[in-house]
N, CA, C and O atoms as a DFTB+ gen file, in Angstrom:
776 C
 N C O
     1  1      48.292      11.075     -50.869
     2  2      47.179      11.632     -50.203
     3  2      46.887      10.770     -48.934
     4  3      46.735       9.551     -49.006
     5  1      46.818      11.454     -47.802
     6  2      46.609      10.756     -46.529
     7  2      45.099      10.579     -46.326
     8  3      44.289      11.451     -46.638
     9  1      44.769       9.406     -45.787
    10  2      43.341       9.200     -45.502
    11  2      42.802      10.119     -44.418
    12  3      43.471      10.393     -43.422
    13  1      41.572      10.591     -44.633
    14  2      40.978      11.473     -43.638
    15  2      40.584      10.750     -42.406
    16  3      40.076       9.631     -42.476
    17  1      40.792      11.326     -41.331
    18  2      40.396      10.740     -40.051
    19  2      38.893      11.053     -39.845
    20  3      38.418      12.157     -40.110
    21  1      38.201      10.058     -39.374
    22  2      36.763      10.233     -39.048
    23  2      36.698      11.081     -37.751
    24  3      37.404      10.796     -36.784
    25  1      35.881      12.076     -37.749
    26  2      35.731      12.916     -36.531
    27  2      35.172      12.041     -35.456
    28  3      34.331      11.174     -35.693
    29  1      35.675      12.296     -34.229
    30  2      35.155      11.585     -33.118
    31  2      33.693      11.972     -32.821
    32  3      33.338      13.151     -32.792
    33  1      32.849      10.924     -32.599
    34  2      31.479      11.273     -32.282
    35  2      31.395      11.754     -30.869
    36  3      31.990      11.196     -29.948
    37  1      30.633      12.814     -30.728
    38  2      30.388      13.304     -29.392
    39  2      29.238      12.535     -28.771
    40  3      28.301      12.101     -29.441
    41  1      29.349      12.389     -27.494
    42  2      28.238      11.712     -26.743
    43  2      28.083      12.283     -25.330
    44  3      29.008      12.856     -24.753
    45  1      26.984      12.117     -24.854
    46  2      26.659      12.609     -23.468
    47  2      26.809      11.401     -22.511
    48  3      25.964      10.507     -22.459
    49  1      27.947      11.424     -21.747
    50  2      28.152      10.256     -20.848
    51  2      27.106       9.988     -19.791
    52  3      26.910       8.856     -19.349
    53  1      26.439      11.060     -19.395
    54  2      25.341      10.824     -18.346
    55  2      24.198      10.040     -18.876
    56  3      23.412       9.518     -18.085
    57  1      24.043       9.914     -20.218
    58  2      22.887       9.156     -20.728
    59  2      23.221       7.693     -20.970
    60  3      22.338       6.913     -21.327
    61  1      24.457       7.314     -20.787
    62  2      24.939       5.937     -21.069
    63  2      24.812       5.085     -19.840
    64  3      24.897       5.602     -18.726
    65  1      24.611       3.793     -20.000
    66  2      24.568       2.811     -18.935
    67  2      26.019       2.541     -18.422
    68  3      26.976       2.933     -19.089
    69  1      26.176       1.935     -17.348
    70  2      27.491       1.582     -16.842
    71  2      28.220       0.793     -17.907
    72  3      29.364       1.126     -18.217
    73  1      27.621      -0.240     -18.488
    74  2      28.168      -1.113     -19.434
    75  2      28.682      -0.312     -20.680
    76  3      29.779      -0.554     -21.184
    77  1      27.858       0.627     -21.136
    78  2      28.274       1.422     -22.276
    79  2      29.410       2.329     -21.983
    80  3      30.263       2.591     -22.831
    81  1      29.416       2.816     -20.753
    82  2      30.527       3.693     -20.311
    83  2      31.840       2.905     -20.111
    84  3      32.928       3.452     -20.291
    85  1      31.727       1.630     -19.742
    86  2      32.954       0.779     -19.625
    87  2      33.504       0.582     -21.053
    88  3      34.709       0.707     -21.269
    89  1      32.650       0.285     -21.999
    90  2      33.117       0.044     -23.354
    91  2      33.762       1.382     -23.906
    92  3      34.831       1.369     -24.517
    93  1      33.098       2.446     -23.669
    94  2      33.634       3.784     -24.117
    95  2      34.970       4.091     -23.445
    96  3      35.901       4.531     -24.120
    97  1      35.091       3.872     -22.139
    98  2      36.298       4.123     -21.398
    99  2      37.473       3.234     -21.933
   100  3      38.600       3.707     -22.082
   101  1      37.177       1.969     -22.208
   102  2      38.197       1.111     -22.703
   103  2      38.796       1.651     -24.042
   104  3      39.995       1.543     -24.298
   105  1      37.931       2.213     -24.845
   106  2      38.351       2.824     -26.125
   107  2      39.089       4.155     -25.944
   108  3      39.973       4.489     -26.732
   109  1      38.735       4.884     -24.941
   110  2      39.311       6.200     -24.721
   111  2      40.625       6.223     -23.973
   112  3      41.549       6.958     -24.321
   113  1      40.690       5.388     -22.916
   114  2      41.834       5.454     -22.005
   115  2      43.095       5.177     -22.805
   116  3      43.075       4.369     -23.733
   117  1      44.116       5.792     -22.478
   118  2      44.430       6.823     -21.538
   119  2      44.519       8.206     -22.249
   120  3      45.065       9.169     -21.711
   121  1      43.953       8.255     -23.490
   122  2      43.983       9.563     -24.177
   123  2      42.864      10.499     -23.695
   124  3      43.061      11.712     -23.616
   125  1      41.717       9.948     -23.379
   126  2      40.596      10.748     -22.866
   127  2      40.002       9.960     -21.728
   128  3      40.052       8.731     -21.687
   129  1      39.425      10.729     -20.786
   130  2      38.911      10.006     -19.634
   131  2      37.472      10.325     -19.367
   132  3      36.993      10.114     -18.253
   133  1      36.735      10.846     -20.393
   134  2      35.382      11.242     -20.226
   135  2      34.452      10.189     -19.653
   136  3      33.725      10.437     -18.690
   137  1      34.486       8.982     -20.274
   138  2      33.554       7.888     -19.771
   139  2      34.021       7.440     -18.387
   140  3      33.179       7.213     -17.519
   141  1      35.256       7.312     -18.158
   142  2      35.856       6.909     -16.789
   143  2      35.415       7.926     -15.741
   144  3      35.012       7.560     -14.638
   145  1      35.492       9.131     -16.077
   146  2      35.126      10.210     -15.084
   147  2      33.627      10.134     -14.756
   148  3      33.232      10.351     -13.610
   149  1      32.816       9.834     -15.734
   150  2      31.363       9.708     -15.499
   151  2      31.107       8.470     -14.579
   152  3      30.282       8.560     -13.669
   153  1      31.803       7.314     -14.801
   154  2      31.645       6.184     -13.982
   155  2      31.997       6.482     -12.532
   156  3      31.278       6.070     -11.621
   157  1      33.100       7.196     -12.309
   158  2      33.522       7.542     -11.004
   159  2      32.581       8.573     -10.357
   160  3      32.324       8.522      -9.154
   161  1      32.064       9.524     -11.188
   162  2      31.139      10.429     -10.622
   163  2      29.907       9.751     -10.064
   164  3      29.400      10.123      -9.006
   165  1      29.423       8.735     -10.799
   166  2      28.242       7.991     -10.437
   167  2      28.390       7.320      -9.100
   168  3      27.439       7.261      -8.320
   169  1      29.574       6.812      -8.824
   170  2      29.773       5.992      -7.656
   171  2      30.594       6.616      -6.534
   172  3      30.739       6.033      -5.460
   173  1      31.134       7.818      -6.795
   174  2      32.034       8.442      -5.831
   175  2      31.450       8.590      -4.418
   176  3      32.091       8.218      -3.435
   177  1      30.277       9.114      -4.331
   178  2      29.688       9.352      -2.990
   179  2      29.424       8.023      -2.212
   180  3      29.727       7.899      -1.025
   181  1      28.868       7.086      -2.921
   182  2      28.545       5.783      -2.288
   183  2      29.888       5.051      -1.940
   184  3      30.014       4.406      -0.899
   185  1      30.845       5.184      -2.837
   186  2      32.128       4.553      -2.619
   187  2      32.727       5.100      -1.311
   188  3      33.190       4.347      -0.455
   189  1      32.698       6.478      -1.187
   190  2      33.245       7.080       0.072
   191  2      32.452       6.605       1.276
   192  3      33.041       6.282       2.308
   193  1      31.156       6.556       1.171
   194  2      30.335       6.143       2.313
   195  2      30.634       4.739       2.715
   196  3      30.697       4.461       3.912
   197  1      30.825       3.827       1.784
   198  2      31.162       2.461       2.023
   199  2      32.528       2.388       2.820
   200  3      32.639       1.695       3.831
   201  1      33.514       3.114       2.322
   202  2      34.799       3.112       2.943
   203  2      34.807       3.747       4.308
   204  3      35.500       3.273       5.208
   205  1      34.035       4.831       4.484
   206  2      33.924       5.463       5.766
   207  2      33.293       4.649       6.797
   208  3      33.723       4.658       7.950
   209  1      32.236       3.904       6.415
   210  2      31.510       3.046       7.379
   211  2      32.417       1.871       7.732
   212  3      32.473       1.472       8.895
   213  1      33.114       1.317       6.773
   214  2      33.924       0.165       7.061
   215  2      35.128       0.542       7.885
   216  3      35.429      -0.150       8.857
   217  1      35.843       1.620       7.543
   218  2      37.096       2.019       8.273
   219  2      36.837       2.883       9.447
   220  3      37.695       2.950      10.328
   221  1      35.709       3.562       9.542
   222  2      35.396       4.277      10.803
   223  2      35.884       5.677      10.731
   224  3      35.563       6.396      11.677
   225  1      36.615       6.204       9.762
   226  2      36.978       7.567       9.683
   227  2      37.130       8.053       8.266
   228  3      37.455       7.275       7.370
   229  1      36.899       9.341       8.053
   230  2      36.889       9.933       6.721
   231  2      38.231      10.052       6.075
   232  3      38.358       9.991       4.852
   233  1      39.271      10.230       6.930
   234  2      40.639      10.372       6.380
   235  2      41.084       9.155       5.658
   236  3      41.571       9.238       4.530
   237  1      40.924       7.988       6.300
   238  2      41.292       6.733       5.665
   239  2      40.372       6.452       4.458
   240  3      40.810       5.989       3.406
   241  1      39.061       6.759       4.667
   242  2      38.137       6.492       3.587
   243  2      38.494       7.264       2.316
   244  3      38.355       6.746       1.208
   245  1      38.951       8.498       2.482
   246  2      39.331       9.275       1.336
   247  2      40.589       8.668       0.631
   248  3      40.675       8.612      -0.595
   249  1      41.519       8.235       1.450
   250  2      42.749       7.620       0.903
   251  2      42.420       6.349       0.126
   252  3      42.954       6.132      -0.962
   253  1      41.538       5.500       0.682
   254  2      41.127       4.278       0.072
   255  2      40.300       4.563      -1.291
   256  3      40.453       3.863      -2.293
   257  1      39.482       5.570      -1.235
   258  2      38.742       5.951      -2.425
   259  2      39.697       6.354      -3.556
   260  3      39.495       5.952      -4.702
   261  1      40.678       7.100      -3.262
   262  2      41.687       7.482      -4.247
   263  2      42.417       6.301      -4.827
   264  3      42.669       6.231      -6.030
   265  1      42.750       5.384      -3.964
   266  2      43.420       4.130      -4.373
   267  2      42.533       3.318      -5.325
   268  3      42.964       2.824      -6.366
   269  1      41.222       3.209      -4.885
   270  2      40.282       2.443      -5.679
   271  2      40.167       3.075      -7.086
   272  3      40.218       2.359      -8.086
   273  1      40.017       4.384      -7.162
   274  2      39.848       5.071      -8.430
   275  2      41.052       4.790      -9.327
   276  3      40.897       4.545     -10.523
   277  1      42.285       4.827      -8.729
   278  2      43.475       4.541      -9.595
   279  2      43.428       3.095     -10.066
   280  3      43.748       2.809     -11.220
   281  1      43.023       2.157      -9.163
   282  2      43.023       0.767      -9.543
   283  2      41.992       0.572     -10.707
   284  3      42.245      -0.180     -11.649
   285  1      40.864       1.248     -10.613
   286  2      39.835       1.176     -11.648
   287  2      40.381       1.706     -12.969
   288  3      40.219       1.081     -14.017
   289  1      41.045       2.894     -12.901
   290  2      41.604       3.538     -14.073
   291  2      42.580       2.550     -14.765
   292  3      42.518       2.367     -15.981
   293  1      43.461       1.931     -13.994
   294  2      44.476       1.086     -14.595
   295  2      44.005      -0.362     -14.869
   296  3      44.661      -1.077     -15.626
   297  1      42.871      -0.810     -14.261
   298  2      42.341      -2.101     -14.447
   299  2      41.231      -2.200     -15.435
   300  3      40.842      -3.302     -15.820
   301  1      40.697      -1.062     -15.865
   302  2      39.512      -1.091     -16.701
   303  2      39.716      -1.820     -18.020
   304  3      38.793      -2.444     -18.543
   305  1      40.909      -1.737     -18.545
   306  2      41.213      -2.353     -19.864
   307  2      41.093      -3.905     -19.721
   308  3      40.772      -4.594     -20.689
   309  1      41.357      -4.434     -18.499
   310  2      41.321      -5.892     -18.259
   311  2      39.938      -6.333     -17.759
   312  3      39.684      -7.535     -17.682
   313  1      39.056      -5.420     -17.424
   314  2      37.681      -5.760     -16.955
   315  2      36.948      -6.441     -18.149
   316  3      36.801      -5.880     -19.235
   317  1      36.489      -7.726     -17.856
   318  2      35.927      -8.509     -18.932
   319  2      34.440      -8.372     -18.930
   320  3      33.840      -8.777     -19.926
   321  1      33.760      -7.844     -17.923
   322  2      32.337      -7.654     -17.927
   323  2      31.590      -8.927     -17.500
   324  3      30.379      -9.008     -17.707
   325  1      32.268      -9.917     -16.914
   326  2      31.599     -11.098     -16.454
   327  2      30.650     -10.774     -15.284
   328  3      29.633     -11.442     -15.093
   329  1      30.999      -9.754     -14.520
   330  2      30.051      -9.256     -13.506
   331  2      29.717      -7.826     -13.812
   332  3      30.323      -7.196     -14.679
   333  1      28.745      -7.320     -13.088
   334  2      28.378      -5.879     -13.343
   335  2      29.596      -4.993     -12.902
   336  3      30.385      -5.368     -12.036
   337  1      29.697      -3.788     -13.559
   338  2      30.758      -2.951     -13.190
   339  2      30.706      -2.560     -11.674
   340  3      31.732      -2.425     -11.007
   341  1      29.459      -2.388     -11.179
   342  2      29.270      -2.021      -9.827
   343  2      29.855      -3.128      -8.904
   344  3      30.521      -2.825      -7.914
   345  1      29.607      -4.349      -9.230
   346  2      30.141      -5.484      -8.356
   347  2      31.603      -5.477      -8.407
   348  3      32.254      -5.640      -7.375
   349  1      32.192      -5.289      -9.614
   350  2      33.612      -5.255      -9.761
   351  2      34.247      -4.120      -8.945
   352  3      35.287      -4.282      -8.306
   353  1      33.576      -2.978      -8.998
   354  2      34.051      -1.795      -8.262
   355  2      34.057      -2.005      -6.764
   356  3      35.033      -1.673      -6.091
   357  1      32.962      -2.561      -6.230
   358  2      32.908      -2.795      -4.796
   359  2      33.786      -3.991      -4.338
   360  3      34.161      -4.090      -3.170
   361  1      34.097      -4.887      -5.292
   362  2      35.057      -5.904      -4.936
   363  2      36.452      -5.327      -4.713
   364  3      37.151      -5.712      -3.776
   365  1      36.839      -4.423      -5.562
   366  2      38.114      -3.621      -5.408
   367  2      38.067      -2.901      -4.099
   368  3      38.998      -2.986      -3.298
   369  1      36.988      -2.190      -3.874
   370  2      36.817      -1.401      -2.662
   371  2      36.914      -2.155      -1.408
   372  3      37.542      -1.716      -0.445
   373  1      36.271      -3.345      -1.402
   374  2      36.282      -4.270      -0.277
   375  2      37.732      -4.667       0.075
   376  3      38.178      -4.593       1.220
   377  1      38.447      -5.102      -1.014
   378  2      39.819      -5.485      -0.816
   379  2      40.749      -4.356      -0.298
   380  3      41.597      -4.579       0.566
   381  1      40.569      -3.195      -0.829
   382  2      41.341      -2.027      -0.387
   383  2      40.976      -1.668       1.068
   384  3      41.872      -1.308       1.832
   385  1      39.725      -1.749       1.473
   386  2      39.368      -1.451       2.839
   387  2      40.014      -2.469       3.778
   388  3      40.491      -2.100       4.851
   389  1      40.034      -3.683       3.406
   390  2      40.627      -4.776       4.289
   391  2      42.127      -4.444       4.362
   392  3      42.686      -4.504       5.457
   393  1      42.776      -4.114       3.310
   394  2      44.213      -3.769       3.368
   395  2      44.488      -2.589       4.255
   396  3      45.460      -2.583       5.010
   397  1      43.635      -1.580       4.169
   398  2      43.804      -0.326       5.051
   399  2      43.493      -0.704       6.489
   400  3      44.186      -0.260       7.404
   401  1      42.480      -1.502       6.701
   402  2      42.112      -1.945       8.100
   403  2      43.321      -2.680       8.735
   404  3      43.661      -2.429       9.891
   405  1      43.953      -3.571       7.983
   406  2      45.008      -4.332       8.534
   407  2      46.284      -3.430       8.778
   408  3      47.026      -3.645       9.737
   409  1      46.508      -2.418       7.875
   410  2      47.595      -1.521       8.113
   411  2      47.428      -0.708       9.453
   412  3      48.355      -0.513      10.239
   413  1      46.129      -0.256       9.622
   414  2      45.802       0.531      10.867
   415  2      45.943      -0.388      12.038
   416  3      46.487       0.045      13.055
   417  1      45.502      -1.619      11.989
   418  2      45.622      -2.539      13.091
   419  2      47.148      -2.783      13.432
   420  3      47.510      -2.766      14.608
   421  1      47.951      -2.987      12.505
   422  2      49.360      -3.148      12.701
   423  2      49.931      -1.904      13.415
   424  3      50.705      -1.999      14.367
   425  1      49.521      -0.781      12.919
   426  2      50.051       0.513      13.472
   427  2      49.688       0.639      14.910
   428  3      50.515       1.010      15.742
   429  1      48.415       0.325      15.222
   430  2      47.958       0.415      16.674
   431  2      48.751      -0.581      17.532
   432  3      49.138      -0.273      18.659
   433  1      48.992      -1.811      16.966
   434  2      49.780      -2.740      17.764
   435  2      51.223      -2.234      18.028
   436  3      51.766      -2.425      19.116
   437  1      51.799      -1.614      17.051
   438  2      53.142      -1.103      17.137
   439  2      53.179       0.052      18.161
   440  3      54.093       0.118      18.983
   441  1      52.228       0.923      18.113
   442  2      52.115       2.022      19.073
   443  2      51.920       1.559      20.481
   444  3      52.483       2.126      21.417
   445  1      51.103       0.503      20.643
   446  2      50.932      -0.091      21.949
   447  2      52.255      -0.726      22.492
   448  3      52.608      -0.599      23.665
   449  1      52.954      -1.415      21.552
   450  2      54.159      -2.070      21.886
   451  2      55.248      -1.052      22.364
   452  3      56.043      -1.322      23.264
   453  1      55.223       0.150      21.685
   454  2      56.192       1.175      21.978
   455  2      55.713       2.027      23.141
   456  3      56.428       2.930      23.574
   457  1      54.520       1.760      23.656
   458  2      53.881       2.517      24.727
   459  2      53.769       4.001      24.401
   460  3      54.010       4.855      25.254
   461  1      53.386       4.308      23.110
   462  2      53.104       5.638      22.739
   463  2      51.638       5.852      22.892
   464  3      50.831       4.927      22.803
   465  1      51.310       7.092      23.124
   466  2      49.921       7.500      23.202
   467  2      49.370       7.616      21.804
   468  3      49.792       8.496      21.053
   469  1      48.447       6.762      21.430
   470  2      47.897       6.723      20.067
   471  2      47.225       8.039      19.737
   472  3      47.168       8.427      18.570
   473  1      46.708       8.743      20.755
   474  2      45.983      10.002      20.543
   475  2      46.936      11.067      19.951
   476  3      46.522      11.893      19.138
   477  1      48.227      11.032      20.376
   478  2      49.229      11.966      19.904
   479  2      49.581      11.654      18.448
   480  3      49.831      12.577      17.673
   481  1      49.604      10.476      18.088
   482  2      50.015      10.002      16.754
   483  2      48.984      10.191      15.716
   484  3      49.339      10.464      14.569
   485  1      47.733      10.070      16.023
   486  2      46.680      10.035      15.035
   487  2      46.008      11.434      14.938
   488  3      46.013      12.200      15.902
   489  1      45.447      11.736      13.787
   490  2      44.691      12.923      13.557
   491  2      43.245      12.490      13.778
   492  3      42.798      11.473      13.247
   493  1      42.522      13.279      14.569
   494  2      41.121      13.029      14.805
   495  2      40.384      13.134      13.486
   496  3      40.658      14.051      12.712
   497  1      39.463      12.235      13.200
   498  2      38.616      12.344      12.011
   499  2      37.660      13.565      12.179
   500  3      37.300      14.006      13.271
   501  1      37.300      14.045      10.986
   502  2      36.300      15.128      11.005
   503  2      35.033      14.635      11.715
   504  3      34.700      13.450      11.693
   505  1      34.346      15.587      12.341
   506  2      33.129      15.189      13.073
   507  2      31.961      14.954      12.048
   508  3      31.481      15.913      11.443
   509  1      31.525      13.720      11.864
   510  2      30.382      13.527      11.032
   511  2      29.097      13.837      11.839
   512  3      29.161      14.116      13.037
   513  1      27.955      13.784      11.172
   514  2      26.708      14.098      11.816
   515  2      26.450      13.113      12.945
   516  3      27.011      12.018      12.941
   517  1      25.603      13.483      13.924
   518  2      25.315      12.604      15.041
   519  2      24.736      11.252      14.622
   520  3      25.022      10.209      15.210
   521  1      23.922      11.321      13.596
   522  2      23.276      10.043      13.112
   523  2      24.372       9.087      12.580
   524  3      24.370       7.882      12.830
   525  1      25.266       9.683      11.863
   526  2      26.379       8.862      11.240
   527  2      27.248       8.320      12.441
   528  3      27.662       7.161      12.404
   529  1      27.513       9.113      13.452
   530  2      28.319       8.600      14.613
   531  2      27.616       7.510      15.341
   532  3      28.248       6.562      15.806
   533  1      26.267       7.622      15.460
   534  2      25.500       6.542      16.065
   535  2      25.517       5.253      15.310
   536  3      25.590       4.179      15.908
   537  1      25.450       5.337      13.976
   538  2      25.544       4.123      13.125
   539  2      26.958       3.576      13.221
   540  3      27.111       2.358      13.301
   541  1      27.966       4.369      13.218
   542  2      29.370       3.878      13.271
   543  2      29.555       3.165      14.587
   544  3      30.171       2.100      14.630
   545  1      29.019       3.745      15.696
   546  2      29.132       3.112      16.916
   547  2      28.460       1.775      17.021
   548  3      29.021       0.822      17.561
   549  1      27.253       1.705      16.502
   550  2      26.565       0.389      16.416
   551  2      27.319      -0.602      15.580
   552  3      27.451      -1.763      15.969
   553  1      27.838      -0.164      14.400
   554  2      28.572      -1.050      13.584
   555  2      29.887      -1.517      14.139
   556  3      30.431      -2.537      13.716
   557  1      30.414      -0.736      15.126
   558  2      31.657      -1.130      15.736
   559  2      31.448      -2.398      16.680
   560  3      32.423      -3.039      17.072
   561  1      30.220      -2.717      17.010
   562  2      29.887      -3.890      17.844
   563  2      29.687      -5.147      16.978
   564  3      29.370      -6.220      17.492
   565  1      29.876      -4.998      15.671
   566  2      29.668      -6.150      14.778
   567  2      31.002      -6.451      14.231
   568  3      31.764      -5.530      13.937
   569  1      31.352      -7.778      14.065
   570  2      32.633      -8.132      13.585
   571  2      32.808      -7.584      12.132
   572  3      31.835      -7.301      11.434
   573  1      34.115      -7.449      11.711
   574  2      34.382      -6.790      10.422
   575  2      33.677      -7.383       9.221
   576  3      33.167      -6.665       8.361
   577  1      33.657      -8.710       9.174
   578  2      32.976      -9.376       7.960
   579  2      31.508      -9.061       7.983
   580  3      30.959      -8.683       6.948
   581  1      30.843      -9.196       9.104
   582  2      29.380      -8.880       9.137
   583  2      29.176      -7.381       8.951
   584  3      28.174      -6.973       8.363
   585  1      30.031      -6.607       9.401
   586  2      29.888      -5.136       9.141
   587  2      29.985      -4.841       7.678
   588  3      29.222      -4.021       7.168
   589  1      30.909      -5.489       6.968
   590  2      31.062      -5.278       5.488
   591  2      29.826      -5.715       4.776
   592  3      29.394      -5.064       3.825
   593  1      29.229      -6.828       5.221
   594  2      28.052      -7.301       4.539
   595  2      26.888      -6.278       4.733
   596  3      26.135      -6.006       3.798
   597  1      26.767      -5.752       5.898
   598  2      25.720      -4.719       6.177
   599  2      25.981      -3.441       5.347
   600  3      25.046      -2.882       4.775
   601  1      27.252      -2.977       5.278
   602  2      27.562      -1.798       4.518
   603  2      27.322      -2.020       3.036
   604  3      26.739      -1.165       2.369
   605  1      27.780      -3.200       2.493
   606  2      27.489      -3.488       1.114
   607  2      25.996      -3.584       0.795
   608  3      25.571      -3.216      -0.300
   609  1      25.226      -4.061       1.716
   610  2      23.803      -4.203       1.506
   611  2      23.067      -2.784       1.578
   612  3      22.298      -2.410       0.692
   613  1      23.356      -2.072       2.650
   614  2      22.636      -0.822       2.874
   615  2      23.251       0.406       2.257
   616  3      22.523       1.280       1.786
   617  1      24.525       0.504       2.242
   618  2      25.196       1.674       1.705
   619  2      25.381       1.561       0.197
   620  3      25.009       2.465      -0.550
   621  1      25.962       0.434      -0.249
   622  2      26.226       0.218      -1.635
   623  2      25.009      -0.345      -2.388
   624  3      25.008      -0.393      -3.618
   625  1      23.968      -0.773      -1.642
   626  2      22.734      -1.279      -2.185
   627  2      22.922      -2.488      -3.129
   628  3      22.294      -2.567      -4.185
   629  1      23.794      -3.419      -2.724
   630  2      24.084      -4.503      -3.603
   631  2      23.136      -5.687      -3.266
   632  3      22.616      -5.771      -2.154
   633  1      22.932      -6.557      -4.204
   634  2      22.102      -7.793      -3.999
   635  2      22.965      -8.763      -3.201
   636  3      24.188      -8.627      -3.155
   637  1      22.311      -9.756      -2.565
   638  2      23.019     -10.772      -1.746
   639  2      24.026     -11.543      -2.640
   640  3      25.136     -11.840      -2.200
   641  1      23.640     -11.860      -3.879
   642  2      24.474     -12.634      -4.681
   643  2      25.763     -11.826      -5.039
   644  3      26.860     -12.380      -5.112
   645  1      25.588     -10.546      -5.249
   646  2      26.793      -9.703      -5.553
   647  2      27.667      -9.597      -4.263
   648  3      28.893      -9.590      -4.368
   649  1      27.072      -9.516      -3.087
   650  2      27.863      -9.445      -1.880
   651  2      28.608     -10.763      -1.738
   652  3      29.796     -10.773      -1.417
   653  1      27.942     -11.838      -1.966
   654  2      28.578     -13.194      -1.821
   655  2      29.721     -13.283      -2.791
   656  3      30.776     -13.804      -2.430
   657  1      29.566     -12.797      -4.015
   658  2      30.710     -12.861      -4.962
   659  2      31.833     -11.997      -4.520
   660  3      32.980     -12.437      -4.593
   661  1      31.602     -10.821      -4.073
   662  2      32.656      -9.904      -3.594
   663  2      33.431     -10.537      -2.399
   664  3      34.661     -10.507      -2.370
   665  1      32.729     -11.078      -1.471
   666  2      33.325     -11.638      -0.250
   667  2      33.805     -13.066      -0.337
   668  3      34.341     -13.620       0.622
   669  1      33.596     -13.675      -1.542
   670  2      33.974     -15.053      -1.784
   671  2      33.312     -15.960      -0.735
   672  3      33.990     -16.762      -0.092
   673  1      31.997     -15.832      -0.567
   674  2      31.260     -16.644       0.282
   675  2      30.073     -17.205      -0.432
   676  3      29.664     -16.668      -1.462
   677  1      29.504     -18.269       0.078
   678  2      28.322     -18.850      -0.510
   679  2      27.110     -17.907      -0.282
   680  3      27.128     -17.077       0.628
   681  1      26.082     -18.047      -1.106
   682  2      24.880     -17.125      -0.976
   683  2      24.212     -17.414       0.362
   684  3      23.856     -16.471       1.068
   685  1      24.030     -18.647       0.731
   686  2      23.312     -18.887       1.989
   687  2      24.103     -18.451       3.218
   688  3      23.528     -18.014       4.215
   689  1      25.435     -18.573       3.138
   690  2      26.288     -18.104       4.226
   691  2      26.196     -16.645       4.366
   692  3      26.166     -16.118       5.478
   693  1      26.148     -15.960       3.244
   694  2      26.040     -14.474       3.258
   695  2      24.754     -14.008       3.844
   696  3      24.723     -13.054       4.622
   697  1      23.639     -14.697       3.465
   698  2      22.321     -14.363       3.996
   699  2      22.284     -14.619       5.539
   700  3      21.748     -13.820       6.306
   701  1      22.865     -15.739       5.937
   702  2      22.858     -16.087       7.392
   703  2      23.673     -15.049       8.192
   704  3      23.226     -14.584       9.241
   705  1      24.838     -14.700       7.702
   706  2      25.625     -13.688       8.392
   707  2      24.930     -12.309       8.451
   708  3      25.002     -11.593       9.449
   709  1      24.253     -11.972       7.334
   710  2      23.454     -10.753       7.304
   711  2      22.388     -10.753       8.399
   712  3      22.290      -9.808       9.181
   713  1      21.601     -11.808       8.446
   714  2      20.525     -11.928       9.432
   715  2      21.062     -11.877      10.823
   716  3      20.468     -11.204      11.665
   717  1      22.143     -12.540      11.123
   718  2      22.749     -12.504      12.496
   719  2      23.264     -11.159      12.802
   720  3      23.116     -10.691      13.931
   721  1      23.884     -10.482      11.824
   722  2      24.368      -9.105      12.107
   723  2      23.212      -8.131      12.402
   724  3      23.314      -7.262      13.268
   725  1      22.115      -8.307      11.655
   726  2      20.979      -7.450      11.914
   727  2      20.407      -7.725      13.311
   728  3      19.981      -6.788      13.987
   729  1      20.389      -8.959      13.748
   730  2      19.935      -9.306      15.055
   731  2      20.848      -8.703      16.146
   732  3      20.370      -8.232      17.178
   733  1      22.153      -8.729      15.896
   734  2      23.096      -8.126      16.832
   735  2      22.910      -6.651      16.888
   736  3      23.032      -6.055      17.958
   737  1      22.611      -6.019      15.738
   738  2      22.401      -4.553      15.752
   739  2      21.067      -4.225      16.541
   740  3      20.996      -3.266      17.310
   741  1      20.060      -5.053      16.307
   742  2      18.861      -4.797      17.028
   743  2      19.025      -4.945      18.540
   744  3      18.415      -4.210      19.317
   745  1      19.845      -5.891      18.937
   746  2      20.118      -6.032      20.362
   747  2      20.862      -4.825      20.900
   748  3      20.650      -4.419      22.043
   749  1      21.753      -4.238      20.066
   750  2      22.441      -3.024      20.445
   751  2      21.509      -1.873      20.594
   752  3      21.641      -1.074      21.520
   753  1      20.566      -1.774      19.697
   754  2      19.576      -0.681      19.712
   755  2      18.742      -0.811      20.980
   756  3      18.475       0.181      21.658
   757  1      18.328      -2.046      21.300
   758  2      17.461      -2.253      22.476
   759  2      18.193      -2.136      23.824
   760  3      17.563      -2.027      24.876
   761  1      19.550      -2.159      23.769
   762  2      20.338      -2.114      24.963
   763  2      20.484      -0.618      25.337
   764  3      20.732       0.231      24.480
   765  1      20.321      -0.328      26.649
   766  2      20.428       1.073      27.065
   767  2      21.935       1.517      27.147
   768  3      22.211       2.702      27.330
   769  1      22.877       0.583      27.015
   770  2      24.303       0.950      27.182
   771  2      25.047       0.841      25.868
   772  3      26.068       0.160      25.771
   773  1      24.529       1.512      24.864
   774  2      25.217       1.496      23.573
   775  2      26.375       2.451      23.630
   776  3      27.101       2.601      22.647
């Protein structure tokens, strides 16, 4: 006589916390992805917005988001929960954005070296709303590290300690860079030549 299998308990993933979903996903993967899908659903829009603000275009942001989701899927079993899931997710996102940014920078240098018109080689990003374009334009005047701090603070809504952990910086250095970046943005807003 074979032992009876216990029926799987049904649960509503939208009622669980991130931590509960992580535990459920670890138990389900790779047979079922219900909990993983709920985690990604919760953060998908913000994840995309973070990538789009950092990279400056939606095409690259979409590619990076897909890469991040795959890394989370394959890395979730090793996630130990020492940090919040949200912090871990944005740490992966930050690293993927940096990688993509460097790839694009190398591509631009190569196109310049070959004297090719970059406009012919690249696809124009979809036109975002005017407000989003204005923010992207202002953020382009801030160096990449400070821009990422602002994006993680305002778009991802992370605490300063979480941002410091993601960026491997001290808490006071993170706050100082944040303050200076805000001052630079204010100067851009006050300037008539943005």
